[in-house]
Amino acid sequence: MKKILLAIFLSCVLLSYTFGENLIENNTNIRTENSLFNLVQGYVELNTKMKEYKQVSDTNSSTYKQIIDELNQEKQKILSRIPEIIVSQEVEQKDVDKFLQKKESLKKIKNSSQKQSFTYINANLDLLYLQVLEEFYNTLTKLKELFKNAAGSEDMIKLIDESMENLQALVNIDLTSYKNKITNTAELETINTKEALIKETFTSYSEILKYLRTNARLLESNYLFSALGLQVWIDKINSLVNIEFLNVGKITISLLVLVFFMSLRKFFSHIVYFFLVKLVYRGKANADEIKTMFIENIKKPVGFLLVIYAISLCLTIAFYPAPMNLGLSNTFYIIYAIFIAWLVLAVLDGYGVVLVSKLAQKSGKKEVVNLIIKILYFVIIVIAFLFILAQLGFNISAIIASLGIGGLAVALAAKDIIANFFASILLLFDNSFNQGDWVEVSGVEGTVVETGLRKTTIRTFDNSLVFLPNSVIMGANIKNWSKRRIGRQVKMYLGVGYDASPEKLEACVKDLKELLHTSPLVAHADDSALKYGDSSAKYRQNLVSINDLEGYKNDCYVGLSDFGESSINIEIYFYTKAVTAEGFRNARQALMLEFMRIVEKHGLSFAFPSRSIYIENLPPLDGIVKK
């Protein structure tokens, strides 16, 4: 097993790579353009070039930055090719034997040399280099096996972490005490050169392993591909239909996968509906309407998601046993993020509307539930956006950290937006008004339509839509006409003629009082928070005026008010039980008719504005007639 695990790195070591005193012989048959060692060694050489260039160049010049960018691009190209080469690299047994022989030879030289000699240090460095190569390529071989065995990214990450720890332990060997014993300049230069090369190789290997670790999830073979044993079926089909230049098995399985997922689109929406709605939503009313709305909302995102997954599975089949190209895998993850976010938003629009409407109906705080839905939308979009940025290579942690650095500038630039946002939260939990309330604020009177993250929308009674910034509302007086449980004020004067006698007026006032004290339309003394409120009302009345807090008014007064210019006025002051516009108007009308009947009953009449004119010196009428 050990020889098999060493197979990949052995071929690389046997390539035309000169290390010290011709450490390994050239092997031009293995050194090909697609060789794993060529790619890795090319990466090491690029790092060496970058290091040398930094030492002799002005790091602030545009030319320097351009060259460094070009070298980094070359490094990225190599990194993107390494995963697909790992699983396809094959090494012959004879190469393994040569490597093991060379390793044993170095061990003998090391053990037979004096520790203070150049030969000992030189052999030690050569052997250390081989050990670094062994650890690195051994890890790549194990990654290949993990991929073929459909292992998860967690196993790959664990393997890479262990390998990086082992590599770090290898290069931490300190040979300073031995080097101090050597006085030959050439020998010291050789040792320093080899140490530098080992460190550069370690740095490059670490970068490659970190890249593989970061993209371990992309290196996972498709779970469905492995679980269904599709490779077995591919091999069976190829054994039945053997075409040398065409993989019939892969083509057949890919077509079957496409047909299956295309067919699944029609039923998957119903399956999601069954689990998310049917098992949770117990209401029988409007069940068909809810089902239609839900399925219509999720049909498109589900369909696109299944098609994209089918295409990715077909490409996995096409690439197998090599992993799918990392750039292509990354593209699919970005597409998945977009369509999954779309699906979640569609589910919220369908199932969420049903669930939230019930919560809003029970809680009576429609605007709070509405804000929660909007925040959920915002959170989902932000998460999807950050995931896409991460897949594109952006450092999300750095972006979030930079927000702290630029937070002050952003806050100053967006202070109004931030003020409106926090004002909206305060308004919602301050209980100043709810959706549907009749309010008057900042000179605007109407019905509250919606409280958003930045503004509150009010529909005025002339049917215009007014948008008020939340920060403005927070600083203004808010008059909420809907914060009344019982008691809408009525104040009027009944003017009767001066021909009324005191007895008739007294009897009329008495009957009016009797009417108001007995009418079911009028709020009475027992219509209070103690009667209609919860059990805590009787305790809270000792702390606050509970009737005024909850919105109960029941004052009632009837009596003569004053002697007007043309009438004796009876003041009537009371509160109707109804507080809605329709209920209030109907109650007021019914009571006004009763007032008229009482006035008529006592032989009184309503006075109307009139004026009496008295003439002291009236000329004779006869004289006027003669003229």
XYZ file of C-alpha atoms in Angstrom:
627
model
C 0.000 0.000 0.000
C 2.816 2.366 0.817
C 4.295 1.907 -2.648
C 0.950 2.682 -4.251
C 0.548 5.848 -2.215
C 4.041 6.950 -3.235
C 3.409 6.341 -6.914
C 2.402 9.850 -7.895
C 5.176 11.782 -6.238
C 7.765 9.213 -7.390
C 7.186 10.020 -11.034
C 7.526 13.684 -10.257
C 10.822 13.205 -8.468
C 12.164 11.188 -11.408
C 11.586 14.086 -13.791
C 14.376 16.327 -15.000
C 14.734 18.167 -11.750
C 18.275 18.815 -10.585
C 18.647 19.093 -6.860
C 22.116 19.460 -5.465
C 24.417 16.861 -6.963
C 22.026 15.373 -9.556
C 19.675 14.095 -6.879
C 17.383 12.420 -9.371
C 18.023 11.364 -12.946
C 16.174 12.876 -15.875
C 13.164 11.012 -17.199
C 11.954 12.666 -20.374
C 9.280 10.045 -20.960
C 7.363 11.120 -17.862
C 7.878 14.884 -18.129
C 4.900 15.858 -20.227
C 2.875 19.028 -20.408
C 0.012 17.547 -18.348
C 2.286 16.002 -15.717
C 1.295 16.727 -12.159
C 4.906 17.391 -11.270
C 5.235 19.862 -14.151
C 2.289 21.806 -12.815
C 3.507 21.778 -9.228
C 7.095 22.544 -10.188
C 5.876 25.363 -12.424
C 4.032 26.775 -9.426
C 7.214 26.602 -7.320
C 9.193 28.359 -10.046
C 6.588 31.134 -10.276
C 6.871 31.709 -6.522
C 10.659 31.836 -6.868
C 10.393 34.417 -9.660
C 8.040 36.543 -7.605
C 10.396 36.418 -4.633
C 13.416 37.397 -6.725
C 11.502 40.158 -8.488
C 10.373 41.669 -5.197
C 13.975 41.862 -4.023
C 15.224 43.840 -7.036
C 12.170 45.934 -7.995
C 10.319 48.946 -6.743
C 7.189 47.542 -5.179
C 5.316 50.823 -5.705
C 5.793 51.010 -9.486
C 2.982 50.178 -11.903
C 5.283 47.867 -13.877
C 5.971 45.834 -10.752
C 2.269 45.485 -10.005
C 1.515 44.481 -13.563
C 4.167 41.731 -13.573
C 3.063 40.465 -10.160
C -0.538 40.336 -11.389
C 0.523 38.337 -14.442
C 2.468 35.880 -12.271
C -0.516 35.507 -9.941
C -2.750 34.787 -12.911
C -0.358 32.060 -14.045
C -0.433 30.602 -10.542
C -4.234 30.559 -10.563
C -4.254 28.744 -13.900
C -1.982 26.061 -12.467
C -4.087 25.734 -9.316
C -7.269 25.287 -11.338
C -5.694 22.418 -13.325
C -4.216 20.491 -10.399
C -7.461 18.840 -9.140
C -8.326 17.253 -12.482
C -4.738 16.049 -12.955
C -4.612 14.446 -9.488
C -7.167 11.749 -10.300
C -5.700 10.946 -13.723
C -2.004 10.695 -12.780
C -0.610 7.162 -13.083
C 2.907 5.963 -12.226
C 4.699 2.748 -13.095
C 6.003 0.405 -10.415
C 9.587 0.726 -11.590
C 9.526 4.423 -10.782
C 8.428 3.593 -7.250
C 11.342 1.225 -6.845
C 13.852 3.816 -8.071
C 12.544 6.393 -5.631
C 12.746 3.989 -2.694
C 16.279 3.015 -3.665
C 17.342 6.661 -3.787
C 15.775 7.308 -0.423
C 17.520 4.337 1.190
C 20.815 5.453 -0.372
C 20.502 8.897 1.214
C 19.715 7.346 4.586
C 22.883 5.241 4.404
C 25.005 8.258 3.478
C 23.529 10.224 6.348
C 24.037 7.452 8.900
C 27.603 6.739 7.788
C 28.725 10.392 7.860
C 29.915 12.422 10.773
C 27.334 14.920 12.019
C 29.777 17.805 11.748
C 30.638 17.062 8.110
C 29.296 18.640 4.944
C 28.350 15.202 3.615
C 26.029 14.622 6.584
C 24.275 17.981 6.244
C 24.028 17.656 2.466
C 22.507 14.166 2.694
C 20.195 15.367 5.439
C 18.890 18.185 3.250
C 18.467 15.876 0.256
C 16.545 13.425 2.419
C 14.472 16.235 3.935
C 13.534 17.402 0.477
C 12.433 13.883 -0.444
C 10.367 13.687 2.744
C 8.638 16.956 1.873
C 7.887 15.587 -1.587
C 6.680 12.319 -0.095
C 4.310 13.987 2.335
C 2.889 16.335 -0.306
C 2.321 13.824 -3.085
C 1.172 11.197 -0.622
C -1.563 13.650 0.385
C -2.556 14.180 -3.251
C -2.799 10.422 -3.739
C -5.028 10.068 -0.705
C -7.193 12.906 -2.014
C -7.583 10.970 -5.243
C -8.763 7.906 -3.326
C -11.172 9.984 -1.230
C -12.684 11.476 -4.355
C -13.137 8.104 -6.024
C -14.739 6.754 -2.834
C -17.237 9.662 -2.775
C -15.876 11.012 0.509
C -17.175 14.281 1.884
C -15.323 17.579 2.041
C -14.848 17.128 5.813
C -12.621 14.092 5.239
C -10.611 15.980 2.624
C -10.128 18.971 4.903
C -9.018 16.725 7.764
C -6.456 15.007 5.524
C -5.069 18.324 4.237
C -4.802 19.778 7.751
C -2.827 16.762 8.941
C -0.522 16.990 5.921
C 0.178 20.692 6.506
C 1.049 19.981 10.118
C 3.428 17.216 9.029
C 5.086 19.460 6.451
C 5.532 22.199 9.034
C 7.141 19.731 11.421
C 9.574 18.591 8.703
C 10.838 22.056 7.760
C 11.205 23.146 11.379
C 14.438 21.135 11.697
C 17.277 23.430 12.768
C 20.738 22.624 11.327
C 22.436 25.799 12.552
C 24.695 24.005 15.044
C 25.964 21.729 12.265
C 26.448 24.570 9.775
C 28.637 26.449 12.249
C 31.198 23.660 12.015
C 31.653 24.162 8.242
C 34.145 26.765 7.087
C 34.233 26.072 3.340
C 32.434 28.926 1.527
C 31.296 26.802 -1.418
C 29.881 24.160 0.880
C 28.020 26.785 2.924
C 26.601 28.314 -0.247
C 25.366 24.886 -1.371
C 23.684 24.296 2.002
C 22.043 27.732 2.005
C 20.789 27.212 -1.528
C 19.208 23.879 -0.625
C 17.615 25.304 2.532
C 16.148 28.172 0.568
C 14.786 25.779 -2.044
C 13.218 23.567 0.627
C 11.526 26.588 2.199
C 10.304 27.802 -1.171
C 8.993 24.329 -1.981
C 7.257 24.130 1.397
C 5.653 27.541 0.825
C 4.386 26.514 -2.601
C 3.088 23.167 -1.385
C 1.299 24.895 1.493
C -0.399 27.301 -0.930
C -1.542 24.416 -3.120
C -2.887 22.479 -0.145
C -4.670 25.578 1.151
C -6.259 26.029 -2.266
C -7.430 22.405 -2.255
C -8.713 22.835 1.289
C -10.666 25.968 0.387
C -12.199 24.196 -2.599
C -12.673 20.820 -0.900
C -16.421 21.152 -1.288
C -16.015 21.605 -5.031
C -13.867 18.484 -5.191
C -16.608 16.300 -3.751
C -17.948 13.832 -6.246
C -21.676 14.128 -6.810
C -23.428 12.288 -3.988
C -26.263 11.061 -6.179
C -23.754 9.784 -8.733
C -22.011 7.707 -6.073
C -25.121 6.618 -4.159
C -26.794 5.219 -7.273
C -23.614 3.536 -8.444
C -23.888 5.175 -11.859
C -20.311 4.269 -12.756
C -21.255 0.579 -12.499
C -24.128 1.097 -14.919
C -21.887 3.093 -17.237
C -19.413 0.216 -17.346
C -22.203 -2.307 -18.024
C -23.573 -0.262 -20.911
C -20.096 0.190 -22.383
C -19.515 -3.564 -22.169
C -22.715 -4.161 -24.165
C -22.194 -1.353 -26.676
C -18.484 -0.905 -27.197
C -17.599 2.053 -29.417
C -13.939 2.952 -29.218
C -14.221 6.692 -29.738
C -17.514 7.154 -27.854
C -18.501 6.523 -24.224
C -21.998 5.198 -24.820
C -22.535 4.492 -21.110
C -21.998 8.104 -20.054
C -24.186 9.434 -22.856
C -27.020 7.014 -22.039
C -26.971 7.703 -18.294
C -26.808 11.460 -18.921
C -29.873 11.337 -21.180
C -31.780 9.277 -18.620
C -30.853 11.770 -15.871
C -32.098 14.691 -17.967
C -35.377 12.953 -18.793
C -35.915 12.007 -15.133
C -35.386 15.507 -13.749
C -37.375 17.142 -16.534
C -40.271 14.850 -15.629
C -39.794 15.480 -11.911
C -40.435 19.192 -12.372
C -44.179 18.592 -12.761
C -44.495 16.705 -9.466
C -41.876 18.306 -7.249
C -43.937 21.449 -6.614
C -46.783 19.284 -5.336
C -44.373 17.352 -3.116
C -43.049 20.596 -1.585
C -46.628 21.814 -1.149
C -47.560 18.604 0.679
C -44.721 18.870 3.195
C -44.769 22.633 3.767
C -48.490 23.367 3.643
C -50.654 20.268 3.728
C -49.068 18.824 6.876
C -48.990 22.184 8.682
C -51.902 24.238 7.411
C -55.051 22.633 8.813
C -57.543 25.187 7.566
C -60.120 23.803 5.158
C -61.343 27.155 3.910
C -59.850 28.294 0.606
C -57.653 25.170 0.510
C -57.785 24.928 -3.287
C -57.015 28.619 -3.679
C -54.023 28.366 -1.317
C -52.743 25.279 -3.123
C -52.955 27.000 -6.506
C -51.223 30.141 -5.204
C -48.434 28.184 -3.527
C -47.717 25.862 -6.451
C -47.796 28.706 -8.983
C -45.283 30.641 -6.890
C -42.718 27.848 -6.623
C -43.213 26.163 -9.996
C -40.644 28.214 -11.904
C -37.799 28.268 -9.329
C -38.237 24.543 -8.645
C -38.230 23.767 -12.358
C -35.087 25.782 -13.052
C -33.342 24.344 -9.982
C -34.010 20.763 -11.051
C -32.848 21.428 -14.609
C -29.621 23.049 -13.389
C -28.978 20.147 -11.015
C -29.583 17.668 -13.834
C -27.075 19.492 -16.045
C -24.473 19.520 -13.251
C -25.025 15.797 -12.678
C -24.553 15.115 -16.389
C -21.306 17.085 -16.365
C -20.184 15.147 -13.284
C -20.799 11.953 -15.249
C -18.881 13.358 -18.212
C -15.846 14.325 -16.106
C -15.755 11.219 -13.912
C -13.413 9.882 -12.557
C -11.883 13.369 -12.608
C -13.686 16.043 -10.595
C -15.602 18.663 -12.480
C -13.559 21.712 -13.391
C -13.450 23.956 -10.310
C -14.459 27.025 -12.280
C -17.454 25.172 -13.653
C -18.353 23.787 -10.218
C -18.117 27.269 -8.780
C -20.420 28.567 -11.493
C -23.006 25.941 -10.613
C -22.818 26.836 -6.915
C -23.478 30.467 -7.791
C -26.462 29.441 -9.930
C -27.715 27.220 -7.096
C -27.497 30.169 -4.692
C -29.566 32.351 -7.023
C -32.299 29.788 -7.611
C -32.438 28.588 -4.005
C -32.846 32.198 -2.852
C -35.577 32.596 -5.470
C -37.259 29.396 -4.233
C -37.145 30.493 -0.579
C -38.632 33.875 -1.477
C -41.330 32.119 -3.513
C -42.127 29.847 -0.562
C -42.422 32.921 1.659
C -44.762 34.513 -0.858
C -46.889 31.365 -0.947
C -46.748 29.492 2.329
C -45.459 32.531 4.223
C -48.461 34.638 3.218
C -50.847 31.986 4.549
C -48.990 31.538 7.827
C -48.272 35.222 8.369
C -51.828 36.268 7.628
C -53.010 34.013 10.435
C -50.381 35.365 12.815
C -51.309 38.920 11.915
C -54.990 38.156 12.418
C -54.377 36.673 15.862
C -51.864 39.249 17.068
C -53.483 42.315 15.561
C -50.006 43.670 14.734
C -50.069 43.410 10.980
C -47.308 45.946 10.499
C -44.881 44.040 12.769
C -45.479 40.789 10.895
C -45.169 42.644 7.613
C -41.832 44.111 8.702
C -40.586 40.666 9.740
C -41.378 39.345 6.261
C -39.500 42.251 4.677
C -36.516 41.677 6.942
C -36.553 37.980 5.989
C -36.526 38.937 2.321
C -33.612 41.267 2.941
C -31.657 38.661 4.969
C -32.147 35.975 2.309
C -30.951 38.283 -0.451
C -27.935 39.424 1.579
C -26.943 35.826 2.421
C -27.213 34.807 -1.226
C -25.219 37.861 -2.291
C -22.434 37.197 0.233
C -22.298 33.531 -0.803
C -21.918 34.552 -4.450
C -19.155 36.995 -3.553
C -17.379 34.234 -1.626
C -17.635 31.903 -4.620
C -16.196 34.635 -6.846
C -13.125 34.777 -4.627
C -13.869 37.815 -2.493
C -12.790 37.731 1.133
C -16.086 38.101 2.956
C -14.416 38.536 6.326
C -12.336 41.383 4.930
C -15.434 42.990 3.434
C -17.275 42.822 6.745
C -14.209 44.160 8.556
C -13.893 47.015 6.060
C -17.443 48.011 6.867
C -16.211 48.797 10.363
C -13.427 50.973 8.980
C -15.711 52.821 6.602
C -18.663 52.723 8.957
C -18.319 56.351 9.983
C -18.277 57.595 6.388
C -21.208 55.383 5.466
C -23.131 56.508 8.541
C -22.592 60.176 7.679
C -23.574 59.650 4.050
C -26.627 57.570 4.919
C -27.648 59.201 8.192
C -31.162 59.926 6.947
C -31.642 56.339 5.802
C -30.336 55.005 9.103
C -32.492 57.448 11.059
C -35.583 56.369 9.124
C -34.738 52.701 9.611
C -34.427 52.942 13.389
C -37.450 55.224 13.541
C -39.491 52.539 11.760
C -38.489 49.983 14.399
C -39.354 52.387 17.211
C -42.716 53.201 15.631
C -43.646 49.563 15.251
C -42.850 48.655 18.832
C -43.958 51.992 20.277
C -47.576 51.059 19.469
C -48.344 54.576 18.240
C -50.478 53.279 15.382
C -51.220 50.134 13.399
C -52.055 49.489 9.792
C -55.595 50.639 9.068
C -55.629 53.253 11.853
C -57.081 56.699 11.244
C -54.330 59.121 12.163
C -53.389 62.741 11.840
C -49.668 63.508 11.759
C -47.635 66.417 10.379
C -50.744 67.969 8.856
C -51.684 64.755 7.046
C -54.903 62.956 7.971
C -55.868 59.552 6.670
C -55.575 55.793 7.078
C -52.222 54.111 7.673
C -51.476 51.798 4.752
C -48.040 50.483 5.623
C -45.007 51.197 7.777
C -41.867 50.391 5.785
C -38.175 50.449 6.561
C -37.848 54.075 5.435
C -41.289 55.625 5.203
C -44.892 55.274 6.316
C -47.643 55.378 3.718
C -50.938 57.129 4.525
C -54.040 57.147 2.317
C -55.883 60.433 2.811
C -59.675 60.706 2.719
C -59.548 62.387 -0.686
C -57.835 59.155 -1.879
C -54.321 60.494 -2.336
C -51.272 58.550 -1.151
C -48.853 60.393 1.122
C -45.373 59.123 2.058
C -43.930 60.398 5.323
C -40.340 59.614 6.382
C -40.364 57.682 9.644
C -37.905 60.077 11.263
C -40.341 62.945 10.605
C -43.194 61.006 12.210
C -41.089 60.256 15.268
C -40.530 63.981 15.813
C -44.146 64.994 15.201
C -47.373 64.893 17.209
C -49.411 61.837 16.281
C -53.169 61.956 16.693
C -54.600 58.449 16.446
C -58.383 58.469 16.151
C -58.502 54.672 16.092
C -57.072 54.222 19.586
C -60.557 54.164 21.072
C -62.252 51.115 22.506
C -65.534 52.702 23.595
C -66.576 56.308 23.411
C -66.723 58.710 20.484
C -67.626 62.243 21.483
C -70.868 63.975 20.534
C -71.425 67.583 21.595
C -74.412 69.550 20.322
C -76.896 72.263 21.308
C -80.663 72.031 20.928
C -82.081 75.525 20.538
C -85.798 75.906 21.464
C -87.927 78.990 21.055
C -88.363 81.669 23.717
C -92.006 80.776 23.985
C -91.035 77.724 26.060
C -92.050 77.717 29.692
C -89.662 76.703 32.484
C -91.789 73.651 33.285
C -91.665 72.396 29.699
C -87.922 72.948 29.500
C -87.312 71.133 32.786
C -89.408 68.144 31.657
C -87.660 68.079 28.273
C -84.198 68.072 29.875
C -85.269 65.290 32.226
C -86.416 63.075 29.342
C -83.254 63.767 27.392
C -81.181 62.654 30.379
C -83.305 59.534 30.719
C -82.791 58.721 27.060
C -79.013 59.038 27.218
C -78.734 57.069 30.467
C -80.775 54.153 29.120
C -79.890 54.061 25.409
C -77.721 51.089 24.337
C -76.068 53.394 21.830
C -74.535 55.626 24.506
C -71.483 54.784 26.659
C -72.398 54.595 30.346
C -70.425 54.587 33.571
C -70.020 50.816 33.606
C -68.557 50.785 30.083
C -64.991 50.879 31.280
C -61.677 49.044 31.100
C -62.556 47.181 34.318
C -65.505 45.590 32.533
C -64.047 44.895 29.104
C -60.315 44.785 29.883
C -58.236 41.846 31.043
C -57.723 40.691 34.626
C -54.739 42.976 35.159
C -56.817 46.115 34.600
C -57.986 46.335 38.230
C -54.383 46.312 39.420
C -53.141 48.728 36.800
C -55.816 51.321 37.656
C -53.826 52.100 40.805
C -50.846 53.056 38.657
C -52.442 54.854 35.733
C -55.781 56.162 34.529
C -56.745 52.865 32.973
C -59.781 54.173 31.082
C -57.750 56.915 29.425
C -54.903 54.518 28.691
C -57.100 51.904 27.041
C -59.487 54.357 25.339
C -62.754 54.262 27.303
C -64.902 57.406 27.623
C -68.387 57.483 29.199
C -69.112 61.034 30.383
C -72.686 62.239 29.866
C -74.269 65.658 30.496
C -77.579 67.327 29.581
C -78.610 70.793 30.791
C -79.542 74.308 29.871
C -76.561 76.144 28.508
C -77.389 79.777 27.769
C -79.875 82.244 26.383
C -78.920 82.748 22.792
C -79.919 85.554 20.458
C -82.846 83.594 19.095
C -83.091 80.453 21.232
C -82.715 78.898 24.652
C -79.915 76.359 24.217
C -79.833 72.889 25.747
C -76.325 71.457 25.859
C -75.998 67.715 25.156
C -72.622 66.057 25.753
C -72.085 62.285 25.608
C -70.080 59.437 23.991
C -71.393 56.791 21.663
C -70.337 53.185 22.239
C -69.476 52.807 18.589
C -66.149 54.279 17.520
C -66.098 53.232 13.878
C -67.173 55.784 11.301
C -70.285 53.867 10.256
C -71.338 52.863 13.764
C -70.795 56.365 15.102
C -72.837 58.017 12.347
C -75.702 55.537 12.675
C -75.813 56.014 16.452
C -75.727 59.788 16.161
C -78.582 59.769 13.651
C -80.756 57.504 15.756
C -80.235 59.657 18.858
C -80.907 62.913 17.008
C -84.260 61.540 15.863
C -85.066 60.640 19.466
C -84.122 64.184 20.551
C -86.606 65.588 18.023
C -89.364 63.326 19.290
C -88.756 64.402 22.903
C -88.781 68.100 21.964
C -92.015 67.622 20.001
C -93.521 65.582 22.861
C -93.242 68.506 25.271
C -94.782 71.026 22.917
C -91.554 72.775 22.203
C -90.224 73.841 18.832
C -86.759 74.277 17.513
C -85.816 77.903 17.151
C -84.305 79.263 14.034
C -82.263 82.439 13.679
C -84.571 85.476 13.739
C -84.394 89.213 14.450
C -87.095 91.583 15.858
C -87.046 95.251 14.744
C -88.820 97.939 16.840
C -89.691 101.354 15.218
C -90.316 104.183 17.700
C -91.674 106.882 15.344
C -93.816 105.446 12.598
C -95.207 108.080 10.093
C -99.038 108.210 9.564
C -100.218 105.622 7.128
C -102.828 107.997 5.646
C -100.190 110.373 4.478
C -98.286 107.584 2.833
C -101.417 106.357 1.035
C -102.321 109.851 -0.252
C -98.964 110.248 -1.755
